[in-house]
Amino acid sequence: MWDHQSLFRVTAQLFAEGVFNLLDRNLKPEVFLLGLATARETDEPQAVVVEPPTHRYKPTDFAGVKNRASSLEPEGPREVVYHLHPGDHDRYEKQRWYDLLRRSTELTLQNLAAERGEDRISFCSLPVNLYGYSVIIALQFSVDTYLSYYALPPLSTGARRGSLLAAAVQEFLQDCARAMRESDDDDDRPVLDRDYNELLRAAGRRFMLRAAAGTHGLYDACNGVAALRHEGDEGIGTMLVARRHHPAVVPVLTLETPIPLRDHRSIRKLLELSEGRTSLVTDASDVFGLGYLVERSDPQYEPIFTVHFTKHYSWELSHDGYVMMKVVSNTPRLPQGRVDEANFTRAVRRVFPHLDDNGISYLWELTQNASRQPTGTILVISEGAAQEAARLTRQCFRVAPRIMTPSVLRLATNIDGAVLINPTGICYAIGAILDGLATEKGDSSRGSRYNSAVRYVESSRYPVLAIVVSEDGLIDLLPPLQK
C-alpha cells in the first residue's frame, strides 16, 4: 500500500502493548492493517492487502467486506439531513460509508474468530484514505479478559463509551488513524509518540462523560477534590452522580445555593459530611446536598454512578456495586483484585470435572479469601497435593491434613510461599516454594511469584489449578482459560 506500512504496524503494535499492558497484561493486544483498494474489484490482484503479509488472516478472508457493508445499509426511507454547504453532503455520505466499512470489518473478524475457535475480540478504526487504499486499523484482545470487566450497555447513539477499556480502545484507534493521516505529509513516517498515561487520562475523561450524561469536567473535578486535604486529613467519602430530584435518591440535606463542582475546596469540605450510606449528591455540574440511594428492593431503585474518594489523590468510579475505574494521581486504571466467579467455575470444571457445585463454591470462597491478601500469595489446588507436599518437604512446611477454612487460610497466607490443597479443600502444606522447568509461557514483565507458579503448573504431573495474587493487585488463574 505504501513504503512504510510495516513500520507503521510495528509502531502501532508497540503503542498498543504500552497502553493496554498498563490496564491488564492478559489483554494481549494485537494490531494489523487491512487495505481495501478504492478503484479495484475485489477479485483483482492487490485489491485487498493485509499487513503483515504473514498474518493468519489472508486477503481472501476480506473479499466480501464491501458487499457486506452495502448490506448493512438500512432499508426504507433515510433520515433527511440538510447541509448549508454543498460539500458537506459529500463529506456526510463518505463518513457514513466509512462507518459501514468499519462495522462490516468488525463483523467479518467476529465470524472468522468464531469459525476458527479463536479467543479474540476485534475493534476497527474508520478507514483512512492513503495511496488509493481505504486502510483500516484492526485491534484484537483476548475475549475472556476483555469481557471479564463490567461494562455498561452501549447507547443507541454510540457516542459515550460504556467502560474505561472501551474508551481507551477508541482513543487508541483515533490516535493511530491520526498518525496514519499525518504520515502522508511527513515523509511517510508514523508519529505515535503520545504518552501512554496521557492517552489513558483522555480515555478516563471520555468515559466520565457517560457518568455525567455528557457534561464535561467531572473527571477533572474529582481529581481536584481528591488532591485536597481538610484540616490535615485525607479526603474520604462518597458522591452520588444523579440528576436533580432523582426518584432513587432520598434527600437528607439540600443546599439553598448549590456549589459548583469546580469549587474544589468547598466540595472537599462538604465531603466531610458523607458517612455510611449518606453521600454528597451532584448532577456533574453542581453539588446540591446530601442524600442516599434507596434499597434494591425499593421499586424506585435504579443503579447510579458513585464516586468513592478513598485516600489522598485517589478515587474510584462504581456503578451498581461494580468498581469500573480507579484513579490514582490523575492516572486511571482498571480495577484489579477481583476474580470473576463465572471464569473461576469454568476453570475448575475444566481441570477437576468430577467436582460438584458445592465443592466449587467452597473453592470459590477460599479463592476470594486469598485474593484479599495485600502482600500477595499463591493458592495451589492439586489432585496430587499430598504427594507434592511430600516431594517438597525440604521447601515447605508440611501440616497434618485438615480442611482449609477461610480463617485458617488468612493466617497461612501471611508468610511467603504457596498453600497446597486438594480439590476437596484438604490442606497438606503451607509456605511451599514451587519448582518446575523453564517454559516459554513465562512473562519477564511479571514477578517471581507469577513465573514460579507458571513453571510449576506447566511441569506438574497432576491436574492442578493455581490462583496467583500479586502484590500489584493482579490476580491470575493458571493454567489460563482458553476459549
Coordinates of C-alpha atoms in Angstrom, one line a residue:
M1 CA 0.0 0.0 0.0
W2 CA 2.8 2.4 0.9
D3 CA 6.5 2.1 1.6
H4 CA 6.4 2.3 5.4
Q5 CA 3.3 0.3 6.2
S6 CA 5.3 -2.4 8.1
L7 CA 7.0 0.3 10.2
F8 CA 3.6 1.8 11.0
R9 CA 2.1 -1.5 12.0
V10 CA 5.1 -2.4 14.3
T11 CA 4.9 1.1 15.8
A12 CA 1.1 0.7 16.4
Q13 CA 1.7 -2.7 17.9
L14 CA 4.3 -1.4 20.4
F15 CA 2.0 1.5 21.2
A16 CA -0.9 -0.9 21.9
E17 CA 1.2 -3.0 24.2
G18 CA 2.5 0.0 26.1
V19 CA -1.1 1.4 26.6
F20 CA -3.1 -1.8 27.3
N21 CA -0.4 -3.6 29.4
L22 CA -0.9 -0.7 31.9
L23 CA -4.5 -1.8 32.2
D24 CA -4.2 -5.6 32.1
R25 CA -1.3 -7.7 30.7
N26 CA -3.7 -10.5 29.9
L27 CA -5.4 -8.5 27.2
K28 CA -2.7 -9.5 24.8
P29 CA -3.3 -6.7 22.2
E30 CA -2.6 -7.4 18.5
V31 CA -2.6 -4.8 15.7
F32 CA -2.8 -5.4 12.0
L33 CA -3.8 -3.4 8.9
L34 CA -6.4 -4.1 6.3
G35 CA -6.3 -2.2 3.0
L36 CA -9.2 -2.1 0.6
A37 CA -8.4 -0.7 -2.9
T38 CA -10.8 2.1 -3.7
A39 CA -10.7 1.6 -7.5
R40 CA -10.4 -2.1 -7.9
E41 CA -12.8 -5.0 -7.9
T42 CA -12.3 -7.5 -5.0
D43 CA -11.1 -10.3 -7.3
E44 CA -8.3 -8.2 -8.8
P45 CA -4.7 -8.5 -7.6
Q46 CA -3.8 -6.3 -4.6
A47 CA -7.5 -5.4 -4.2
V48 CA -7.3 -6.4 -0.6
V49 CA -4.0 -6.2 1.4
V50 CA -3.3 -7.5 4.9
E51 CA -0.3 -6.2 6.8
P52 CA 1.7 -8.2 7.8
P53 CA 1.6 -10.4 4.8
T54 CA 2.3 -13.5 7.0
H55 CA -0.7 -12.8 9.2
R56 CA -3.1 -15.8 9.9
Y57 CA -5.9 -13.8 8.1
K58 CA -5.5 -13.7 4.3
P59 CA -6.8 -11.1 1.8
T60 CA -9.4 -13.7 0.6
D61 CA -11.0 -13.6 4.1
F62 CA -12.0 -10.0 3.5
A63 CA -13.1 -10.2 -0.1
G64 CA -16.8 -9.7 0.9
V65 CA -16.3 -6.7 3.2
K66 CA -17.6 -4.1 0.8
N67 CA -20.6 -6.2 -0.2
R68 CA -21.4 -6.8 3.5
A69 CA -21.0 -3.0 4.2
S70 CA -23.6 -2.3 1.5
S71 CA -26.0 -4.9 3.0
L72 CA -25.8 -3.1 6.4
E73 CA -27.4 -0.1 4.8
P74 CA -30.8 0.2 6.5
E75 CA -33.8 -0.4 4.2
G76 CA -36.6 2.2 3.8
P77 CA -36.5 6.0 3.7
R78 CA -33.4 7.6 5.3
E79 CA -33.4 10.5 7.6
V80 CA -33.1 13.7 5.7
V81 CA -30.1 15.8 6.7
Y82 CA -29.9 19.4 5.4
H83 CA -26.4 20.9 4.8
L84 CA -25.5 24.6 4.5
H85 CA -22.5 24.0 2.2
P86 CA -22.7 21.9 -1.0
G87 CA -19.6 19.9 0.0
D88 CA -21.0 19.0 3.4
H89 CA -23.3 16.4 1.9
D90 CA -20.5 14.6 0.2
R91 CA -18.5 14.5 3.4
Y92 CA -21.5 13.2 5.3
E93 CA -22.1 10.4 2.8
K94 CA -18.4 9.5 2.8
Q95 CA -18.3 9.3 6.6
R96 CA -21.5 7.2 6.6
W97 CA -19.9 4.8 4.1
Y98 CA -16.7 4.6 6.2
D99 CA -18.7 3.7 9.3
L100 CA -20.4 0.9 7.3
L101 CA -17.0 -0.4 6.2
R102 CA -15.8 -0.4 9.8
R103 CA -18.8 -2.3 11.1
S104 CA -18.5 -4.8 8.2
T105 CA -14.9 -5.5 9.0
E106 CA -15.6 -6.0 12.7
L107 CA -18.4 -8.5 11.8
T108 CA -16.1 -10.3 9.4
L109 CA -13.4 -10.6 12.1
Q110 CA -16.1 -11.7 14.6
N111 CA -17.2 -14.5 12.2
L112 CA -13.6 -15.6 11.5
A113 CA -12.8 -15.9 15.2
A114 CA -16.0 -17.9 15.8
E115 CA -15.3 -20.2 12.8
R116 CA -11.7 -20.9 13.9
G117 CA -12.3 -21.0 17.6
E118 CA -10.1 -18.1 18.4
D119 CA -10.1 -16.4 21.8
R120 CA -10.2 -12.9 20.2
I121 CA -12.4 -9.8 20.2
S122 CA -11.9 -7.2 17.5
F123 CA -12.3 -3.4 17.1
C124 CA -11.6 -1.4 13.9
S125 CA -10.9 2.2 13.1
L126 CA -12.7 4.2 10.5
P127 CA -10.9 3.8 7.1
V128 CA -8.1 6.3 6.2
N129 CA -7.6 7.1 2.5
L130 CA -4.0 6.5 1.7
Y131 CA -2.4 5.9 -1.7
G132 CA -5.6 4.6 -3.3
Y133 CA -6.5 2.3 -0.4
S134 CA -9.0 2.6 2.4
V135 CA -6.8 1.5 5.3
I136 CA -8.5 0.1 8.4
I137 CA -6.6 -0.4 11.7
A138 CA -7.7 -3.6 13.5
L139 CA -7.1 -4.2 17.2
Q140 CA -7.7 -7.5 18.9
F141 CA -7.7 -8.7 22.5
S142 CA -8.3 -11.8 24.5
V143 CA -12.1 -12.0 24.6
D144 CA -12.2 -13.6 28.1
T145 CA -10.1 -10.9 29.6
Y146 CA -11.9 -8.1 27.8
L147 CA -15.3 -9.3 28.8
S148 CA -14.3 -10.0 32.4
Y149 CA -14.6 -6.3 33.1
Y150 CA -18.0 -4.9 34.0
A151 CA -19.3 -2.5 31.2
L152 CA -22.5 -0.6 30.6
P153 CA -24.7 -1.5 27.6
P154 CA -23.9 0.7 24.6
L155 CA -26.1 3.7 23.9
S156 CA -28.2 3.9 20.7
T157 CA -26.0 6.8 19.5
G158 CA -22.8 5.0 20.4
A159 CA -21.1 8.3 21.3
R160 CA -20.3 7.6 25.0
R161 CA -18.3 4.6 25.9
G162 CA -19.6 2.0 28.5
S163 CA -16.2 1.3 30.2
L164 CA -12.7 2.7 30.6
L165 CA -11.4 -0.1 28.4
A166 CA -13.8 0.8 25.6
A167 CA -12.9 4.5 25.8
A168 CA -9.2 3.5 25.7
V169 CA -9.8 1.5 22.6
Q170 CA -11.5 4.5 20.9
E171 CA -8.7 6.8 21.9
F172 CA -6.0 4.4 20.6
L173 CA -7.7 3.8 17.3
Q174 CA -8.2 7.6 16.8
D175 CA -4.6 8.2 17.6
C176 CA -3.4 5.6 15.1
A177 CA -5.7 6.9 12.4
R178 CA -4.5 10.5 13.0
A179 CA -0.9 9.3 12.8
M180 CA -1.6 7.5 9.5
R181 CA -3.1 10.6 8.0
E182 CA -0.2 12.7 9.1
S183 CA 2.3 10.2 7.7
D184 CA 1.0 11.2 4.2
D185 CA 2.6 14.6 4.7
D186 CA 5.5 13.8 7.0
D187 CA 7.9 11.7 4.8
D188 CA 5.6 8.7 5.4
R189 CA 6.9 8.2 8.9
P190 CA 4.3 7.4 11.5
V191 CA 4.2 9.5 14.6
L192 CA 2.8 7.7 17.6
D193 CA 4.6 9.3 20.5
R194 CA 1.8 10.2 22.8
D195 CA 2.5 9.3 26.5
Y196 CA 0.6 6.1 27.5
N197 CA -0.8 7.6 30.6
E198 CA -1.9 10.7 28.8
L199 CA -3.9 8.5 26.5
L200 CA -5.5 6.8 29.5
R201 CA -6.3 10.1 31.1
A202 CA -8.1 11.1 27.9
A203 CA -9.9 7.8 28.0
G204 CA -10.9 8.4 31.6
R205 CA -12.4 11.8 30.7
R206 CA -14.2 10.3 27.7
F207 CA -15.7 7.5 29.9
M208 CA -16.8 10.0 32.6
L209 CA -19.0 11.7 30.0
R210 CA -21.2 8.6 30.3
A211 CA -21.5 9.0 34.1
A212 CA -22.0 12.8 33.7
A213 CA -24.7 12.4 31.0
G214 CA -22.5 14.4 28.6
T215 CA -21.4 17.2 31.0
H216 CA -17.7 17.9 30.8
G217 CA -15.5 18.4 33.8
L218 CA -16.5 15.7 36.2
Y219 CA -13.2 13.7 35.8
D220 CA -11.0 16.8 36.5
A221 CA -13.3 17.9 39.3
C222 CA -12.8 14.5 41.1
N223 CA -9.1 14.8 40.7
G224 CA -9.1 18.3 42.1
V225 CA -11.2 17.3 45.2
A226 CA -9.0 14.2 45.8
A227 CA -5.9 16.3 45.8
L228 CA -7.0 18.5 48.7
R229 CA -6.8 17.9 52.4
H230 CA -9.2 19.3 55.1
E231 CA -7.5 20.3 58.3
G232 CA -4.7 17.8 57.5
D233 CA -7.0 14.9 56.8
E234 CA -7.2 12.9 53.6
G235 CA -10.5 13.2 51.7
I236 CA -12.5 10.0 52.3
G237 CA -16.2 9.9 51.3
T238 CA -18.7 9.3 48.6
M239 CA -20.6 11.3 46.0
L240 CA -23.6 10.1 44.0
V241 CA -23.9 11.3 40.4
A242 CA -27.6 11.7 39.6
R243 CA -30.0 14.3 38.1
R244 CA -31.8 16.5 40.5
H245 CA -34.9 15.1 42.1
H246 CA -33.9 11.5 41.0
P247 CA -36.6 9.2 42.5
A248 CA -33.9 6.7 43.7
V249 CA -32.1 9.3 45.8
V250 CA -33.6 10.2 49.2
P251 CA -32.6 13.8 50.1
V252 CA -31.1 14.3 53.6
L253 CA -29.9 17.9 53.3
T254 CA -30.5 20.3 50.5
L255 CA -28.3 23.4 49.9
E256 CA -30.2 26.6 49.1
T257 CA -27.4 27.6 46.8
P258 CA -25.7 24.6 45.0
I259 CA -21.9 24.6 45.0
P260 CA -20.3 24.5 41.5
L261 CA -18.3 21.3 41.1
R262 CA -15.3 23.5 40.0
D263 CA -15.1 24.9 43.6
H264 CA -12.9 22.0 44.7
R265 CA -12.1 23.4 48.1
S266 CA -15.8 23.8 49.1
I267 CA -16.6 20.3 47.8
R268 CA -13.7 18.9 49.7
K269 CA -15.1 20.5 52.9
L270 CA -18.6 19.2 52.3
L271 CA -17.2 15.7 51.7
E272 CA -16.6 15.5 55.5
L273 CA -20.4 15.3 55.8
S274 CA -20.7 12.0 53.9
E275 CA -20.8 8.9 56.1
G276 CA -22.1 5.4 55.6
R277 CA -24.9 5.4 53.0
T278 CA -25.2 9.2 53.1
S279 CA -23.3 10.9 50.3
L280 CA -22.9 14.2 48.5
V281 CA -25.2 14.4 45.5
T282 CA -24.2 16.0 42.3
D283 CA -25.6 16.3 38.7
A284 CA -22.0 16.7 37.4
S285 CA -22.3 20.5 37.4
D286 CA -23.2 21.4 41.0
V287 CA -23.4 19.7 44.4
F288 CA -26.8 20.4 45.7
G289 CA -26.9 18.5 49.0
L290 CA -26.7 15.2 50.8
G291 CA -28.7 12.0 50.1
Y292 CA -28.6 8.3 49.9
L293 CA -29.6 5.6 47.4
V294 CA -32.8 3.6 48.2
E295 CA -32.5 -0.1 48.8
R296 CA -32.5 -2.5 45.9
S297 CA -35.9 -3.9 46.9
D298 CA -37.4 -0.4 46.5
P299 CA -39.5 -0.1 43.3
Q300 CA -37.8 3.3 42.7
Y301 CA -34.3 1.8 42.8
E302 CA -32.0 2.4 39.8
P303 CA -28.3 1.8 39.6
I304 CA -26.4 5.1 39.5
F305 CA -22.8 6.2 39.4
T306 CA -20.9 6.7 42.7
V307 CA -17.6 8.3 43.2
H308 CA -15.6 7.0 46.2
F309 CA -12.8 9.2 47.5
T310 CA -10.5 6.5 49.0
K311 CA -7.4 8.5 50.1
H312 CA -5.2 11.4 49.1
Y313 CA -5.1 11.7 45.3
S314 CA -7.2 8.5 44.9
W315 CA -10.8 7.9 43.9
E316 CA -12.9 5.2 42.3
L317 CA -16.0 5.3 40.0
S318 CA -18.5 2.5 40.6
H319 CA -21.9 1.5 39.2
D320 CA -24.3 -1.0 40.6
G321 CA -21.7 -2.2 43.1
Y322 CA -19.0 -2.7 40.4
V323 CA -15.8 -0.6 40.5
M324 CA -15.3 0.5 36.9
M325 CA -12.3 2.8 37.2
K326 CA -9.6 3.5 39.8
V327 CA -7.8 6.8 39.6
V328 CA -4.5 7.4 41.4
S329 CA -2.6 10.7 40.9
N330 CA -4.8 11.6 37.9
T331 CA -4.0 8.3 36.2
P332 CA -6.9 5.9 35.6
R333 CA -6.6 2.1 35.8
L334 CA -9.0 -0.8 35.6
P335 CA -10.0 -2.4 38.9
Q336 CA -7.7 -5.2 40.0
G337 CA -8.1 -7.7 42.8
R338 CA -11.3 -9.3 41.7
V339 CA -11.8 -12.8 40.4
D340 CA -14.7 -13.4 38.1
E341 CA -16.8 -16.3 39.6
A342 CA -18.0 -17.5 36.2
N343 CA -14.5 -17.8 34.8
F344 CA -13.3 -19.5 38.0
T345 CA -16.1 -22.0 37.8
R346 CA -15.2 -22.7 34.2
A347 CA -11.5 -23.2 35.1
V348 CA -12.4 -25.6 37.9
R349 CA -14.8 -27.7 35.8
R350 CA -12.1 -28.0 33.1
V351 CA -9.4 -29.1 35.5
F352 CA -11.5 -31.1 38.0
P353 CA -14.6 -32.2 36.1
H354 CA -15.7 -34.6 38.9
L355 CA -16.3 -31.7 41.4
D356 CA -19.9 -30.9 42.2
D357 CA -21.4 -27.4 42.7
N358 CA -20.9 -27.4 46.5
G359 CA -17.2 -28.3 46.1
I360 CA -16.7 -25.5 43.5
S361 CA -18.5 -23.0 45.8
Y362 CA -16.2 -23.9 48.6
L363 CA -13.1 -23.4 46.5
W364 CA -14.5 -20.1 45.3
E365 CA -14.9 -19.0 48.9
L366 CA -11.2 -19.9 49.6
T367 CA -10.1 -18.1 46.4
Q368 CA -11.9 -14.9 47.4
N369 CA -10.2 -15.0 50.7
A370 CA -6.8 -15.5 49.1
S371 CA -7.4 -12.6 46.8
R372 CA -7.7 -10.2 49.7
Q373 CA -4.1 -10.9 50.8
P374 CA -2.4 -7.5 50.4
T375 CA 1.1 -8.8 50.1
G376 CA 0.3 -11.5 47.5
T377 CA 0.1 -15.3 47.8
I378 CA -0.4 -18.5 45.8
L379 CA -3.2 -21.0 46.3
V380 CA -2.4 -24.3 44.6
I381 CA -5.3 -26.8 44.1
S382 CA -3.8 -30.1 43.0
E383 CA -5.1 -33.7 42.7
G384 CA -1.6 -34.7 44.0
A385 CA -1.4 -32.2 46.9
A386 CA -0.4 -35.0 49.3
Q387 CA 2.3 -36.4 47.1
E388 CA 3.6 -32.9 46.2
A389 CA 3.8 -31.9 49.9
A390 CA 6.0 -35.0 50.4
R391 CA 8.2 -34.2 47.4
L392 CA 8.6 -30.6 48.5
T393 CA 9.4 -31.5 52.1
R394 CA 12.6 -29.5 52.2
Q395 CA 11.0 -26.4 50.7
C396 CA 7.7 -26.1 52.6
F397 CA 6.0 -26.5 56.0
R398 CA 4.0 -29.8 55.9
V399 CA 0.9 -29.8 58.1
A400 CA -1.3 -32.6 59.4
P401 CA -4.0 -32.9 56.7
R402 CA -7.0 -30.8 57.6
I403 CA -9.9 -29.0 55.9
M404 CA -8.8 -25.5 54.9
T405 CA -11.2 -22.8 56.2
P406 CA -11.2 -19.1 55.2
S407 CA -9.9 -18.0 58.7
V408 CA -7.0 -20.5 58.6
L409 CA -6.2 -19.6 55.0
R410 CA -6.0 -15.9 56.1
L411 CA -3.3 -16.9 58.6
A412 CA -1.5 -19.3 56.3
T413 CA -1.1 -16.7 53.6
N414 CA 0.7 -14.3 55.9
I415 CA 4.0 -16.0 55.1
D416 CA 5.8 -16.3 51.7
G417 CA 5.1 -19.4 49.6
A418 CA 2.2 -21.3 48.3
V419 CA -0.6 -23.1 50.1
L420 CA -1.2 -26.7 48.8
I421 CA -4.7 -28.1 49.0
N422 CA -6.5 -30.8 47.1
P423 CA -9.8 -30.2 45.2
T424 CA -11.8 -31.1 48.3
G425 CA -10.1 -28.4 50.4
I426 CA -7.7 -30.6 52.4
C427 CA -4.5 -28.7 53.2
Y428 CA -1.2 -30.5 53.2
A429 CA 1.5 -27.8 53.2
I430 CA 1.9 -24.0 53.6
G431 CA 4.8 -21.7 52.7
A432 CA 5.8 -24.0 49.7
I433 CA 8.5 -22.9 47.4
L434 CA 7.3 -24.1 44.0
D435 CA 9.7 -25.5 41.4
G436 CA 9.4 -26.5 37.8
L437 CA 11.1 -26.4 34.4
A438 CA 11.5 -23.1 32.5
T439 CA 8.8 -22.6 30.0
E440 CA 8.1 -20.2 27.1
K441 CA 4.8 -19.2 28.8
G442 CA 6.7 -17.2 31.4
D443 CA 6.5 -13.4 31.4
S444 CA 9.6 -11.4 32.2
S445 CA 7.5 -8.3 33.0
R446 CA 5.9 -10.2 35.9
G447 CA 7.4 -11.0 39.3
S448 CA 8.9 -14.2 40.6
R449 CA 5.7 -15.3 42.2
Y450 CA 3.8 -15.4 38.9
N451 CA 6.6 -17.1 36.9
S452 CA 7.3 -19.7 39.6
A453 CA 3.6 -20.6 39.5
V454 CA 3.7 -20.8 35.7
R455 CA 6.7 -23.2 35.8
Y456 CA 5.1 -25.4 38.5
V457 CA 1.7 -25.7 36.7
E458 CA 3.4 -26.5 33.3
S459 CA 5.6 -29.1 34.9
S460 CA 3.0 -30.7 37.2
R461 CA 2.2 -34.4 36.8
Y462 CA -1.2 -33.9 38.4
P463 CA -4.3 -31.9 37.4
V464 CA -3.6 -28.5 39.0
L465 CA -5.1 -25.0 39.3
A466 CA -3.1 -22.1 40.8
I467 CA -4.5 -18.8 41.9
V468 CA -1.7 -16.2 41.9
V469 CA -2.3 -13.0 43.8
S470 CA 0.5 -10.4 43.1
E471 CA 1.4 -7.5 45.3
D472 CA 0.5 -5.1 42.5
G473 CA -3.1 -6.4 42.7
L474 CA -3.1 -8.6 39.6
I475 CA -4.8 -12.0 40.0
D476 CA -4.2 -14.8 37.6
L477 CA -5.7 -18.3 37.2
L478 CA -3.2 -20.8 35.9
P479 CA -3.4 -22.5 33.5
P480 CA -5.3 -19.6 31.8
L481 CA -8.7 -20.2 30.3
Q482 CA -8.8 -21.0 26.6
K483 CA -11.8 -20.1 24.5

